[in-house]
PDB file of C-alpha atoms in Angstrom:
ATOM      1  CA  ARG A   4      -0.011  -0.072  -0.096  1.00  0.00           C
ATOM      2  CA  ILE A   5       1.302   3.097  -0.956  1.00  0.00           C
ATOM      3  CA  LEU A   6       0.991   5.956   2.011  1.00  0.00           C
ATOM      4  CA  PRO A   7       0.781   9.855   1.557  1.00  0.00           C
ATOM      5  CA  LEU A   8       3.994  11.649   1.645  1.00  0.00           C
ATOM      6  CA  SER A   9       2.965  13.196   5.138  1.00  0.00           C
ATOM      7  CA  GLN A  10       2.746   9.687   6.474  1.00  0.00           C
ATOM      8  CA  ARG A  11       6.050   8.293   4.768  1.00  0.00           C
ATOM      9  CA  CYS A  12       7.956  11.447   5.566  1.00  0.00           C
ATOM     10  CA  GLN A  13       9.883  11.382   9.031  1.00  0.00           C
ATOM     11  CA  TRP A  14      10.224  15.293   8.787  1.00  0.00           C
ATOM     12  CA  HIS A  15       6.429  15.941   8.626  1.00  0.00           C
ATOM     13  CA  SER A  16       5.486  16.859  12.369  1.00  0.00           C
ATOM     14  CA  GLY A  17       2.744  15.091  13.880  1.00  0.00           C
ATOM     15  CA  ALA A  18      -1.136  16.119  14.523  1.00  0.00           C
ATOM     16  CA  GLY A  19      -1.169  19.741  14.747  1.00  0.00           C
ATOM     17  CA  GLY A  20       2.440  20.532  14.118  1.00  0.00           C
ATOM     18  CA  SER A  21       3.601  22.966  11.120  1.00  0.00           C
ATOM     19  CA  GLY A  22       5.258  20.342   9.028  1.00  0.00           C
ATOM     20  CA  ALA A  23       8.258  22.986   8.355  1.00  0.00           C
ATOM     21  CA  MET A  24      10.326  20.539   6.318  1.00  0.00           C
ATOM     22  CA  THR A  25       7.187  19.713   4.181  1.00  0.00           C
ATOM     23  CA  ASP A  26       6.769  23.216   3.686  1.00  0.00           C
ATOM     24  CA  PHE A  27      10.543  23.732   2.758  1.00  0.00           C
ATOM     25  CA  LEU A  28      10.043  20.601   0.189  1.00  0.00           C
ATOM     26  CA  ALA A  29       7.204  22.457  -1.231  1.00  0.00           C
ATOM     27  CA  ALA A  30       8.777  25.628  -1.510  1.00  0.00           C
ATOM     28  CA  LEU A  31      11.968  23.826  -3.131  1.00  0.00           C
ATOM     29  CA  GLY A  32       9.472  21.991  -5.515  1.00  0.00           C
ATOM     30  CA  LEU A  33       8.123  25.366  -6.735  1.00  0.00           C
ATOM     31  CA  LEU A  34      11.767  26.694  -7.235  1.00  0.00           C
ATOM     32  CA  PHE A  35      12.409  23.940  -9.604  1.00  0.00           C
ATOM     33  CA  VAL A  36       9.095  24.595 -11.360  1.00  0.00           C
ATOM     34  CA  PHE A  37       9.699  28.089 -11.854  1.00  0.00           C
ATOM     35  CA  GLU A  38      13.148  27.483 -13.067  1.00  0.00           C
ATOM     36  CA  GLY A  39      12.105  25.003 -15.487  1.00  0.00           C
ATOM     37  CA  LEU A  40       9.487  27.221 -16.902  1.00  0.00           C
ATOM     38  CA  LEU A  41      12.445  29.706 -18.056  1.00  0.00           C
ATOM     39  CA  TYR A  42      14.846  26.887 -18.941  1.00  0.00           C
ATOM     40  CA  GLY A  43      12.336  24.890 -20.834  1.00  0.00           C
ATOM     41  CA  GLY A  44      10.018  27.828 -22.073  1.00  0.00           C
ATOM     42  CA  ALA A  45      12.710  30.214 -23.159  1.00  0.00           C
ATOM     43  CA  PRO A  46      16.213  28.918 -23.380  1.00  0.00           C
ATOM     44  CA  GLN A  47      17.436  31.379 -25.856  1.00  0.00           C
ATOM     45  CA  ALA A  48      16.037  34.189 -23.226  1.00  0.00           C
ATOM     46  CA  ALA A  49      17.813  32.283 -20.455  1.00  0.00           C
ATOM     47  CA  LYS A  50      21.078  32.005 -22.371  1.00  0.00           C
ATOM     48  CA  ARG A  51      21.151  35.795 -23.040  1.00  0.00           C
ATOM     49  CA  MET A  52      20.253  36.558 -19.417  1.00  0.00           C
ATOM     50  CA  ALA A  53      23.061  34.482 -18.368  1.00  0.00           C
ATOM     51  CA  GLU A  54      25.601  36.230 -20.490  1.00  0.00           C
ATOM     52  CA  GLN A  55      24.206  39.702 -19.221  1.00  0.00           C
ATOM     53  CA  VAL A  56      24.576  38.712 -15.625  1.00  0.00           C
ATOM     54  CA  GLN A  57      28.373  38.087 -16.278  1.00  0.00           C
ATOM     55  CA  ALA A  58      28.647  41.617 -17.221  1.00  0.00           C
ATOM     56  CA  LEU A  59      27.296  42.880 -14.328  1.00  0.00           C
ATOM     57  CA  PRO A  60      29.405  44.321 -11.374  1.00  0.00           C
ATOM     58  CA  ASP A  61      29.458  42.062  -8.174  1.00  0.00           C
ATOM     59  CA  THR A  62      27.940  44.943  -6.071  1.00  0.00           C
ATOM     60  CA  VAL A  63      25.001  44.952  -8.551  1.00  0.00           C
ATOM     61  CA  LEU A  64      24.385  41.076  -8.234  1.00  0.00           C
ATOM     62  CA  ARG A  65      24.990  41.279  -4.335  1.00  0.00           C
ATOM     63  CA  ALA A  66      22.427  44.219  -4.092  1.00  0.00           C
ATOM     64  CA  VAL A  67      19.910  42.061  -6.289  1.00  0.00           C
ATOM     65  CA  GLY A  68      20.475  39.180  -4.399  1.00  0.00           C
ATOM     66  CA  VAL A  69      20.068  40.729  -0.848  1.00  0.00           C
ATOM     67  CA  GLY A  70      16.895  42.772  -2.172  1.00  0.00           C
ATOM     68  CA  SER A  71      15.403  39.414  -3.417  1.00  0.00           C
ATOM     69  CA  MET A  72      15.946  37.575  -0.128  1.00  0.00           C
ATOM     70  CA  ILE A  73      14.092  40.657   1.902  1.00  0.00           C
ATOM     71  CA  LEU A  74      11.397  40.371  -0.636  1.00  0.00           C
ATOM     72  CA  GLY A  75      10.908  36.567  -0.198  1.00  0.00           C
ATOM     73  CA  LEU A  76      11.347  36.634   3.553  1.00  0.00           C
ATOM     74  CA  GLY A  77       8.542  39.601   3.070  1.00  0.00           C
ATOM     75  CA  VAL A  78       6.279  37.533   1.374  1.00  0.00           C
ATOM     76  CA  VAL A  79       6.626  34.210   3.742  1.00  0.00           C
ATOM     77  CA  TRP A  80       6.035  36.674   6.859  1.00  0.00           C
ATOM     78  CA  LEU A  81       3.201  37.742   5.046  1.00  0.00           C
ATOM     79  CA  VAL A  82       1.610  34.371   4.259  1.00  0.00           C
ATOM     80  CA  ARG A  83       2.651  32.449   7.139  1.00  0.00           C
ATOM     81  CA  GLY A  84       2.251  35.269   9.771  1.00  0.00           C
TER      82      GLY A  84
END
């Protein structure tokens, strides 16, 4: 018999818990979906974007990365409270 992931997964918390690892794995899966949309749907655009990123200074990349992290944390905070 095949059990649902929540029952097979050791990381899933018991009844009433938050299932933090399950949430993390779901978020990781969504990351792969969105990344796959870019590479699978528009491979030439992905290649051009990679070339353009190489030309950016490290400070710009660092600022974009930190801004992205802050935005992501804000979204998670709003959704999860």
